[in-house]
mmCIF file of C-alpha atoms and ligand atoms in Angstrom:
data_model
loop_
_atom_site.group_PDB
_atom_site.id
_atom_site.type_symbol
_atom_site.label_atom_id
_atom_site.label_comp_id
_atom_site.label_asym_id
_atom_site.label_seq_id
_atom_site.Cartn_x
_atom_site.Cartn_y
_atom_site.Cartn_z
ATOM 1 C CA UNK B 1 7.459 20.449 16.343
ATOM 2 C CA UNK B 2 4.127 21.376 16.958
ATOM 3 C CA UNK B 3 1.030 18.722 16.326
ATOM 4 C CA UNK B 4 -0.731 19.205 13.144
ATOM 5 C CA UNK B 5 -3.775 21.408 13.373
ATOM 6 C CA UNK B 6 -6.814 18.774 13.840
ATOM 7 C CA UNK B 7 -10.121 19.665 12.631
ATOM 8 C CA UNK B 8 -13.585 18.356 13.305
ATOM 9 C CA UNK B 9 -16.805 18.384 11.152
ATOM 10 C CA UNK B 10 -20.122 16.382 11.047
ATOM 11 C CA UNK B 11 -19.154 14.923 7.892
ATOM 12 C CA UNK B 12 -15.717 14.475 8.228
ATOM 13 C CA UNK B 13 -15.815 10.712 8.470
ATOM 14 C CA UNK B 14 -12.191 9.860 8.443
ATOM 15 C CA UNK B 15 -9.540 11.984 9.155
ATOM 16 C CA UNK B 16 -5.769 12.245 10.651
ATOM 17 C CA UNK B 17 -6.153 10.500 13.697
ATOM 18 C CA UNK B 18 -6.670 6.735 12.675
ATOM 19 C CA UNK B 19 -3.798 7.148 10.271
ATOM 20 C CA UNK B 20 -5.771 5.880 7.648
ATOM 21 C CA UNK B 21 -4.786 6.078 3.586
ATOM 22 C CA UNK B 22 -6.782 8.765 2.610
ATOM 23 C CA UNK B 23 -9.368 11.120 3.944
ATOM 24 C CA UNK B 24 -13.199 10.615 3.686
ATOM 25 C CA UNK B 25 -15.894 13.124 4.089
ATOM 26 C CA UNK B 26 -19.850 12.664 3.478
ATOM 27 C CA UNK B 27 -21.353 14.504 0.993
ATOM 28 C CA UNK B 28 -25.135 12.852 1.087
ATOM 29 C CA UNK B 29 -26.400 10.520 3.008
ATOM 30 C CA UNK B 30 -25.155 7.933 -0.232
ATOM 31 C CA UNK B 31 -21.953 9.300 -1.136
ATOM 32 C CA UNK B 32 -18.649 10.066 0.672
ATOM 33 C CA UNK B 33 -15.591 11.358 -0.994
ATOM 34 C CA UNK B 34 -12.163 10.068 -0.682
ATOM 35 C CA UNK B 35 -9.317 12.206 -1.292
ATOM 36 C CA UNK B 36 -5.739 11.518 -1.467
ATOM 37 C CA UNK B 37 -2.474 12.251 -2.809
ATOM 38 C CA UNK B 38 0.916 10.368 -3.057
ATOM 39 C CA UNK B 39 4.159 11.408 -5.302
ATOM 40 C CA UNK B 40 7.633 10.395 -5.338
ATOM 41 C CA UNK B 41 11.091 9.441 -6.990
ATOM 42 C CA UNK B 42 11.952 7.168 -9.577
ATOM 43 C CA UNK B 43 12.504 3.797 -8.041
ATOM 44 C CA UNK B 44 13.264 1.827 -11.606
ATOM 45 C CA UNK B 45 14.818 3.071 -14.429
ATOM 46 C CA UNK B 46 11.942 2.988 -16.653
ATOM 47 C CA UNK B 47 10.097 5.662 -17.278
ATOM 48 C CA UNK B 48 7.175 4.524 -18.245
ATOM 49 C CA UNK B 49 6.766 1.893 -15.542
ATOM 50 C CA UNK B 50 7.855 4.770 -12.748
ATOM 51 C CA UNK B 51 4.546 6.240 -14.061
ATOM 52 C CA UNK B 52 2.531 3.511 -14.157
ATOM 53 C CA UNK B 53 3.988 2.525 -10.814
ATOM 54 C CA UNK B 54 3.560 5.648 -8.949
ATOM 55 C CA UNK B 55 -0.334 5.842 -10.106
ATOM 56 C CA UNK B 56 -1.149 2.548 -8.705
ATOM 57 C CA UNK B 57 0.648 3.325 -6.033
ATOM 58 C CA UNK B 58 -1.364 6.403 -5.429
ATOM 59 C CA UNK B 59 -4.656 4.849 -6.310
ATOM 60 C CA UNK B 60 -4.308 2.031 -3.954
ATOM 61 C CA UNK B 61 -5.500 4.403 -1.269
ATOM 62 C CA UNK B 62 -8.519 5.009 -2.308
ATOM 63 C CA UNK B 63 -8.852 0.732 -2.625
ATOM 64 C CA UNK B 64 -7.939 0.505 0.634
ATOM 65 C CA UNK B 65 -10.779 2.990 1.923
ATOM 66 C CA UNK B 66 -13.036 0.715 0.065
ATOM 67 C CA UNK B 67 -13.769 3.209 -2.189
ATOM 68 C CA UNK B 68 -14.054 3.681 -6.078
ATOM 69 C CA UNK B 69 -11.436 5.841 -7.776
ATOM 70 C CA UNK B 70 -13.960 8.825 -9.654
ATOM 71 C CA UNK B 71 -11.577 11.713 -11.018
ATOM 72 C CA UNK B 72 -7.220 11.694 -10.658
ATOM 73 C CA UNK B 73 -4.752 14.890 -11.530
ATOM 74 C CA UNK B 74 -1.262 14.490 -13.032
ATOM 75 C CA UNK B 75 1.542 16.111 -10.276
ATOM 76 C CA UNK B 76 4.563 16.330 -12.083
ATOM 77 C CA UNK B 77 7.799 17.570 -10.966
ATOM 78 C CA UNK B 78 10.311 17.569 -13.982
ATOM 79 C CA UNK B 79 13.495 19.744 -15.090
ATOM 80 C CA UNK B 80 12.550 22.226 -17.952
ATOM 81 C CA UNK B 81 16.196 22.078 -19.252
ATOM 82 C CA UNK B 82 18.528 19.300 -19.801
ATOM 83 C CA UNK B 83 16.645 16.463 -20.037
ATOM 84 C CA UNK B 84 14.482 14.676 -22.521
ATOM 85 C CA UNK B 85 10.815 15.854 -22.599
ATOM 86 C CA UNK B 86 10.141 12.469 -24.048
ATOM 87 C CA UNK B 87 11.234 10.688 -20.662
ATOM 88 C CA UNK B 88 8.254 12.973 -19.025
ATOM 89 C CA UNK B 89 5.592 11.622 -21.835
ATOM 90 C CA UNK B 90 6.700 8.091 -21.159
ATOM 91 C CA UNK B 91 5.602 8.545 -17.071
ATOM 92 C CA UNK B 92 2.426 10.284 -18.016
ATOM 93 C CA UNK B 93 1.788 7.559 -20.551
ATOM 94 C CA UNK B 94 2.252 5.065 -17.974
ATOM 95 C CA UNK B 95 0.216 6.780 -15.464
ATOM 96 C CA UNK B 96 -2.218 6.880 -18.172
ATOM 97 C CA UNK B 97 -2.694 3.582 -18.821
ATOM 98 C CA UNK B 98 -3.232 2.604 -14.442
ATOM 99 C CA UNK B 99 -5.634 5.551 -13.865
ATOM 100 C CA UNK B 100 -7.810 4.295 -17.849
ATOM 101 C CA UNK B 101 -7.502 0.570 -15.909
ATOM 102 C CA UNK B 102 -9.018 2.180 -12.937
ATOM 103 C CA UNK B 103 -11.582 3.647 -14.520
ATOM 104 C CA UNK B 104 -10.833 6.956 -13.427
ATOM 105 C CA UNK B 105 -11.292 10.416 -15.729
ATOM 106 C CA UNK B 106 -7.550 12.109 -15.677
ATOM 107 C CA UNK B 107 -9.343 15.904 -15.688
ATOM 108 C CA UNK B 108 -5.535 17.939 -15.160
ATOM 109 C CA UNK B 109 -2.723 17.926 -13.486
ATOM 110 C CA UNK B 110 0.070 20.670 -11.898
ATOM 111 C CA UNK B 111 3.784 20.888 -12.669
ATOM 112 C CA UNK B 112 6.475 22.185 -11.364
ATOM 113 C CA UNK B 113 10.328 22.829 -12.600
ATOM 114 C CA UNK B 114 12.611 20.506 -10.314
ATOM 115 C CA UNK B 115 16.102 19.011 -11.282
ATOM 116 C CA UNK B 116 14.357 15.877 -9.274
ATOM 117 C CA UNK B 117 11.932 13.715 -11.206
ATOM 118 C CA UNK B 118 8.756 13.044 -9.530
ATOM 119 C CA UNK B 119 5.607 11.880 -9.771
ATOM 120 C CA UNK B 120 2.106 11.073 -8.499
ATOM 121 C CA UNK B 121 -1.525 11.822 -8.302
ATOM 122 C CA UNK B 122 -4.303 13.453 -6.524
ATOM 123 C CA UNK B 123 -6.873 11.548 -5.987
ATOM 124 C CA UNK B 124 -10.878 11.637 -5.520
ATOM 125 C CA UNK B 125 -12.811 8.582 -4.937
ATOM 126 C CA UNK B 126 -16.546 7.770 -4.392
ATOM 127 C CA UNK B 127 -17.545 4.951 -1.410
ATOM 128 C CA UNK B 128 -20.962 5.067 -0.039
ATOM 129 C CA UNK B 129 -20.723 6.009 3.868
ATOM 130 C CA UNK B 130 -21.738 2.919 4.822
ATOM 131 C CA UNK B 131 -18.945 0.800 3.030
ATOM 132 C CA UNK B 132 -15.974 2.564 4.052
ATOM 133 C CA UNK B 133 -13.366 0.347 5.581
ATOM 134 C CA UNK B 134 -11.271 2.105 7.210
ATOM 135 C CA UNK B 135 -7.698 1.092 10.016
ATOM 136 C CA UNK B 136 -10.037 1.291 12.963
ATOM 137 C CA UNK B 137 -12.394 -1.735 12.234
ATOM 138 C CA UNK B 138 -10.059 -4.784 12.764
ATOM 139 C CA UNK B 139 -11.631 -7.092 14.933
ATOM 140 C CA UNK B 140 -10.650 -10.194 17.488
ATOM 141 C CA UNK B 141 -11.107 -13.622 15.671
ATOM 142 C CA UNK B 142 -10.439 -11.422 12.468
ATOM 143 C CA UNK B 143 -8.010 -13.400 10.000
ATOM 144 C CA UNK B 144 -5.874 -11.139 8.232
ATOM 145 C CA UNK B 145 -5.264 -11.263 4.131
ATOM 146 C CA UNK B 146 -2.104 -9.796 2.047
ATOM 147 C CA UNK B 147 -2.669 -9.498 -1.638
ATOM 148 C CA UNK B 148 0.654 -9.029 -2.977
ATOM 149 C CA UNK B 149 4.099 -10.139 -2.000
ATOM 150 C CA UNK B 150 6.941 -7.843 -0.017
ATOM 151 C CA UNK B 151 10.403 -7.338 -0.463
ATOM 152 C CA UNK B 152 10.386 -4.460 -2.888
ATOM 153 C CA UNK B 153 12.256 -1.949 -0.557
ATOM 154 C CA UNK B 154 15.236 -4.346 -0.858
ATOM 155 C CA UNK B 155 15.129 -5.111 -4.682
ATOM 156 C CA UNK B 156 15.178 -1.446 -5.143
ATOM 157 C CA UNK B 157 17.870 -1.104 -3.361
ATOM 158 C CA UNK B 158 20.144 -4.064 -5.025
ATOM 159 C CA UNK B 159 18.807 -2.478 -8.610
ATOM 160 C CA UNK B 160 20.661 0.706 -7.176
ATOM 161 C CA UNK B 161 23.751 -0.955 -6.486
ATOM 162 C CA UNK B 162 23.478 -2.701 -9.774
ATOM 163 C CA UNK B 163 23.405 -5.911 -8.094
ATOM 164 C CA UNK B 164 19.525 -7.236 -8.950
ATOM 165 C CA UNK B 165 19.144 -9.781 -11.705
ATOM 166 C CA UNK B 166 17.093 -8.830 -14.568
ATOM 167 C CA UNK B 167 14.384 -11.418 -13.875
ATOM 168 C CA UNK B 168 14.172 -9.987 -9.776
ATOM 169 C CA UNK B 169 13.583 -6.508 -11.660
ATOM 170 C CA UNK B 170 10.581 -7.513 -13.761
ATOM 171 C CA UNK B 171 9.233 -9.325 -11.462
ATOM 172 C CA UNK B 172 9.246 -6.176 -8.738
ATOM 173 C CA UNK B 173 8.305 -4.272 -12.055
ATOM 174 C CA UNK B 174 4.920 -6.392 -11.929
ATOM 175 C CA UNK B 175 3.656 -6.274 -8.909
ATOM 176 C CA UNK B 176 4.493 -2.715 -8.389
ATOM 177 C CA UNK B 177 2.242 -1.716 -11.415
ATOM 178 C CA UNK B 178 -0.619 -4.097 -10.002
ATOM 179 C CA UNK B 179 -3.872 -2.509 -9.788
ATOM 180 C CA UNK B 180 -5.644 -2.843 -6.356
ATOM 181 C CA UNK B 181 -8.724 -2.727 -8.138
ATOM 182 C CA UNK B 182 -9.758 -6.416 -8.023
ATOM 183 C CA UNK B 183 -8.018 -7.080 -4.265
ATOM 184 C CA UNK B 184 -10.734 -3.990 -3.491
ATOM 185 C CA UNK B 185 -13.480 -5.043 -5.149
ATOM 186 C CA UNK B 186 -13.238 -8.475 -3.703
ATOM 187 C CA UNK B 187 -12.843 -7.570 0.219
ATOM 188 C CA UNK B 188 -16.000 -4.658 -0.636
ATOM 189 C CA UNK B 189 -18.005 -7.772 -1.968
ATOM 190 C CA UNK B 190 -16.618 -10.160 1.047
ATOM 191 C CA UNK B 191 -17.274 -7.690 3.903
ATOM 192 C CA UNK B 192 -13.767 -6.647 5.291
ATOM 193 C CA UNK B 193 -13.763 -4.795 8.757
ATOM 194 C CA UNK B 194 -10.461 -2.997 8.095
ATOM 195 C CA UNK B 195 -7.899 -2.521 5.478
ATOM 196 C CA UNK B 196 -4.223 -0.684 4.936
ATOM 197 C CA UNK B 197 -2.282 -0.729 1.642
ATOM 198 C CA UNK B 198 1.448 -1.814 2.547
ATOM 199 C CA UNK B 199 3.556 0.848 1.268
ATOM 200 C CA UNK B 200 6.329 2.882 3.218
ATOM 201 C CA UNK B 201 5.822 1.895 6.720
ATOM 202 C CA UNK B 202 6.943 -1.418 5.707
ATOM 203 C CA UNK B 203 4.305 -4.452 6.756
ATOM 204 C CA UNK B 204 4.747 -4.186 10.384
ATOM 205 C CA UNK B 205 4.443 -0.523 10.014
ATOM 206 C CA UNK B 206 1.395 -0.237 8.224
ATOM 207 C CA UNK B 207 -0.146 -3.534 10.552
ATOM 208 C CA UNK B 208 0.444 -1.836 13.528
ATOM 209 C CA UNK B 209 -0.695 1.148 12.572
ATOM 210 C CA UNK B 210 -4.017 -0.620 11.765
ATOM 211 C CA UNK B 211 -3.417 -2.429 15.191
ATOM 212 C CA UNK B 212 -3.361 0.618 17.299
ATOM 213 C CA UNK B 213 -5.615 2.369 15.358
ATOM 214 C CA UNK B 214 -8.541 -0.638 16.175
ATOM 215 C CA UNK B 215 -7.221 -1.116 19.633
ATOM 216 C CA UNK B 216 -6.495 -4.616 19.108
ATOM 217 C CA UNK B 217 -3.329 -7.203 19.134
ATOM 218 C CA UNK B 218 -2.181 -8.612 15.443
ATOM 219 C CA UNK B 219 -0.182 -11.865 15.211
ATOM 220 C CA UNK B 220 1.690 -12.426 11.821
ATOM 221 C CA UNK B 221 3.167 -15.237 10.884
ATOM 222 C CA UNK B 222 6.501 -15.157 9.587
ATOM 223 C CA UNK B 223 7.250 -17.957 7.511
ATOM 224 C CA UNK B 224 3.405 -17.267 5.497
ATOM 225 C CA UNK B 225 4.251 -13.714 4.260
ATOM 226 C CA UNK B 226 4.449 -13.904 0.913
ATOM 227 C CA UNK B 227 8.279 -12.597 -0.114
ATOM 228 C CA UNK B 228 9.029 -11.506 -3.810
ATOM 229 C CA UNK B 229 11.839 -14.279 -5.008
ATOM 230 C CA UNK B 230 15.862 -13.065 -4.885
ATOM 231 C CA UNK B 231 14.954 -10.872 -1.561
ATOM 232 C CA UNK B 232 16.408 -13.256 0.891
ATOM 233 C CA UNK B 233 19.459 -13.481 -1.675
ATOM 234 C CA UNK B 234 19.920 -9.565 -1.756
ATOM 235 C CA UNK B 235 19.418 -9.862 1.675
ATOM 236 C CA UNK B 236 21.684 -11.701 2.707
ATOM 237 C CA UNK B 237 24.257 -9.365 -0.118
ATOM 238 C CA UNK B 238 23.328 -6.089 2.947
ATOM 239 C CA UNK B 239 20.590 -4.656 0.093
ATOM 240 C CA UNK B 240 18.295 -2.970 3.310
ATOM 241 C CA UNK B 241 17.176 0.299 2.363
ATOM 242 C CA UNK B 242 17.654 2.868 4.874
ATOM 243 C CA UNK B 243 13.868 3.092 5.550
ATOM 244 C CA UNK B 244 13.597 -0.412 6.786
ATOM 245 C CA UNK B 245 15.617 -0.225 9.038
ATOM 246 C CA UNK B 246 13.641 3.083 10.705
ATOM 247 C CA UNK B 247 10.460 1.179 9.986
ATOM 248 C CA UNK B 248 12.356 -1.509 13.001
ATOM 249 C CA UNK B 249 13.202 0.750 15.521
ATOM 250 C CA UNK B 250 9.726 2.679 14.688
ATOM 251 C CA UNK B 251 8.003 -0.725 15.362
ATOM 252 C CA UNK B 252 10.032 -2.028 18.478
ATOM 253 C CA UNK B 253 8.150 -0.797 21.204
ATOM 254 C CA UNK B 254 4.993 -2.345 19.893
ATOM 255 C CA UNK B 255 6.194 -5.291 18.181
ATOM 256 C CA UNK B 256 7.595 -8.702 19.556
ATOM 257 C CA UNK B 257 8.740 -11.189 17.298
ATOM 258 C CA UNK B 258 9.654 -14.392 18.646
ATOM 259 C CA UNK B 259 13.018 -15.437 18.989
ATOM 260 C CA UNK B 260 12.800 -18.546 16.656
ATOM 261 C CA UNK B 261 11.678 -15.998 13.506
ATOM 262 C CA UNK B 262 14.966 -15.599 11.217
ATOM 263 C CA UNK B 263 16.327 -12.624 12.006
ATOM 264 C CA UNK B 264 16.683 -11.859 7.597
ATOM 265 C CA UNK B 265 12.798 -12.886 7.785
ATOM 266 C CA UNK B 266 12.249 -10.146 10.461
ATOM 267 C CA UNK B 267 13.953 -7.201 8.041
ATOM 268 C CA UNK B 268 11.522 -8.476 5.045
ATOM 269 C CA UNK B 269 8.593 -7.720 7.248
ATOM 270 C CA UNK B 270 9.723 -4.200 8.236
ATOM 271 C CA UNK B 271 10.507 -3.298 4.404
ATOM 272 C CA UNK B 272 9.637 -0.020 3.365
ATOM 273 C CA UNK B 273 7.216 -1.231 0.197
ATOM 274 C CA UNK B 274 6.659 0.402 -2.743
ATOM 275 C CA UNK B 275 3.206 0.327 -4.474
ATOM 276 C CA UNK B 276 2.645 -3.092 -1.902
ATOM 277 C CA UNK B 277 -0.894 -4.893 -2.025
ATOM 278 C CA UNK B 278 -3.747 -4.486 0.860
ATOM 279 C CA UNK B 279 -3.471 -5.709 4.189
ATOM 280 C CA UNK B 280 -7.593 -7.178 4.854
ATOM 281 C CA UNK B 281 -8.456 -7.853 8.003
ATOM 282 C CA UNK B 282 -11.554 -9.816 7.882
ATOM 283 C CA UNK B 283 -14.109 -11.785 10.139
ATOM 284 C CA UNK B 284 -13.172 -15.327 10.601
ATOM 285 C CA UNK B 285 -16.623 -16.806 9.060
ATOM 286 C CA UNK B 286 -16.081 -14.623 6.200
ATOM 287 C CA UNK B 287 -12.460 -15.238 5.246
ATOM 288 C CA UNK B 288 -14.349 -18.087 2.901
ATOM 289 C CA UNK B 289 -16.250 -16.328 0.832
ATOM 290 C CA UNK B 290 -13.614 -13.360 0.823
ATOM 291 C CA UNK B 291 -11.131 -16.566 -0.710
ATOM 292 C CA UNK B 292 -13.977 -17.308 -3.305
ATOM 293 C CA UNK B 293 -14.168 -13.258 -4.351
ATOM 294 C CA UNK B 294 -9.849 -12.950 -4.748
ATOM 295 C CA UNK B 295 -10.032 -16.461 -6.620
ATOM 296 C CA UNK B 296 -12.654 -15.970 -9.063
ATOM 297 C CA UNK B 297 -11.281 -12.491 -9.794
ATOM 298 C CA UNK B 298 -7.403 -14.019 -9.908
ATOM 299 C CA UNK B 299 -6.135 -12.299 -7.405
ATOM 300 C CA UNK B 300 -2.444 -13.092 -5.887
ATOM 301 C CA UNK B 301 -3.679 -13.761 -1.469
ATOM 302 C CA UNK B 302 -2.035 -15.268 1.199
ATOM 303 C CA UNK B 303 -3.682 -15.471 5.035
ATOM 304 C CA UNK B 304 -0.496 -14.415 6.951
ATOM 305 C CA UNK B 305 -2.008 -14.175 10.512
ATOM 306 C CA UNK B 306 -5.182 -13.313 12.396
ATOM 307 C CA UNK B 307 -6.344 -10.818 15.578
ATOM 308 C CA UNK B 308 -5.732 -11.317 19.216
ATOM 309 C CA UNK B 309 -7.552 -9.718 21.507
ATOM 310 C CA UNK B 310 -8.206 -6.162 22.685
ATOM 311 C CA UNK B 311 -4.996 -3.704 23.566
ATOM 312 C CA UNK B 312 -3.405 -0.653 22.735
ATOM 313 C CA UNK B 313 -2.267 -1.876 19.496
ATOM 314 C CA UNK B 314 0.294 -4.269 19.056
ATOM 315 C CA UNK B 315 1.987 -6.591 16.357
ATOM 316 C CA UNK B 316 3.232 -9.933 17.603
ATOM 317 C CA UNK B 317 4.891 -11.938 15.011
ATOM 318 C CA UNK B 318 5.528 -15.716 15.500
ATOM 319 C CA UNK B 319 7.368 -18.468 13.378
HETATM 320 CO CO1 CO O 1 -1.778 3.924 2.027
HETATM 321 CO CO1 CO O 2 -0.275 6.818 0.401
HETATM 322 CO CO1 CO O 3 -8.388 1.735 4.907
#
């Protein structure tokens, strides 16, 4: 396959080559614009959660640039016959409701006829140039922040084989359809030098992606990621998703985790995450007051590892 055409421009700030969440180009010397877009399946049965679900999940890279989401459009991908048109009004209607709690103006949309449901948005965001935080800024001594818990690959995939409890579903439900907005607005106000979302690529996948793209070495540790409750139960049923297991051998060359970290443990880290929270990396001296900003805006955080020193990017993940 050949490369992806690569382009250069005085104001294109960030573009493919950091592997960063969304694409940033200056417009003025105070303003940038963010653009993104992210779709996909249904990943719980209700329709109206899917939507709001799949809007978060798209707006959560424009919080991880840092940025403010300004203006979003509907992509819809929906059969015109044999199913309920009321099913499609119930995603839009959730989408609604995360892109109004965004504060972003819905201005249109595209749809197309598709036996497959899916949905998304396009996204356009607003960050001044000078507070864009993008993978490449991770520093050593950093301390690095995760603002939701993981394990949603693997609940997915028990609520597929009918094998989730109710309570494990809600609870995915909800932090799914969590808004980035605060976790944003509290690393912008904090000072964070980088920052991913967690979202296909699994935790590992998205760290190391940050890792590489800063030039640095990434420690987790294992036992203070934050995991969803019932994963290590569904676990331990054989509920990995395909895609976590790819996210492993996609990781392998660049990630060592210690022999004494569960092996179960190790899977949760490389779960492909759905809608997952941001991944700060942040100076040491100002992991405080970026504590005080999550806390007074009561936002879920855990401090799951820290920055090594300089390299080609990789992920080390201890006990
Ligand atoms: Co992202
Ligand atoms: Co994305
Ligand atoms: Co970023």
């Amino acid at each position: 396959m050949k490369a992806l055409p690569v382009q250069s421009h005085p104001d294109l700030i960030v573009g493919f080559s950091t592997s960063d969440d969304a694409g940033v180009v200056r417009l003025t010397p105070e303003i940038a614009l963010i653009q993104t877009v992210d779709f996909f399946t249904p990943m719980v049965n209700d329709p109206h959660a899917f939507g709001r679900i799949a809007a978060v999940n798209a707006l959560s890279d424009v919080y991880a640039m840092g940025g403010r989401p300004y203006t979003a459009m509907n992509l819809v991908c929906f059969p015109k016959k044999g199913m309920d048109i009321g099913i499609l009004k119930e995603i839009l209607s959730g989408g609604f409701e995360a892109i109004s709690e965004a504060e972003a103006m819905l201005v249109g949309g595209h749809s197309v006829d598709d036996p497959e449901i899916k949905y998304g948005l396009s996204l356009t965001g607003l960050v001044h140039p000078n507070c864009i935080i993008a993978n490449n800024g991770a520093k050593p001594g950093d301390m690095l922040v995760l603002t939701k818990p993981i394990g949603t690959g693997i609940l997915a995939t028990a609520l597929k084989a009918r094998l989730l409890p109710k309570e494990a579903e809600s609870e995915a439900i909800f932090w799914m359809g969590t808004l980035n907005k605060k976790a944003a607005e509290a690393m912008q106000a904090a000072g964070a030098s980088a920052c991913t979302d967690i979202t296909g690529f699994g935790l590992l996948g998205h760290a190391l992606e940050m890792a590489i793209a800063s030039k640095v070495t990434m420690e987790i540790w294992a036992s203070k990621v934050p995991l969803l409750s019932h994963v290590m139960d569904m676990i331990n049923m054989g509920m990995l998703p395909e895609g976590s297991g790819l996210n492993r051998q996609f990781c392998s060359k660049s990630v060592e985790i210690d022999q004494r970290v569960d092996a179960m443990l190790a899977d949760c880290l490389a779960d492909a995450q759905t809608s997952g929270g941001l991944l700060i990396s942040i100076p040491e001296e100002r992991l405080d007051p970026l504590l005080n900003e999550l806390k007074t805006r009561e936002v879920f955080h855990a401090i799951i590892g820290r920055v090594l020193g300089p390299s080609d990017g990789r992920i080390v993940v201890t006990p």
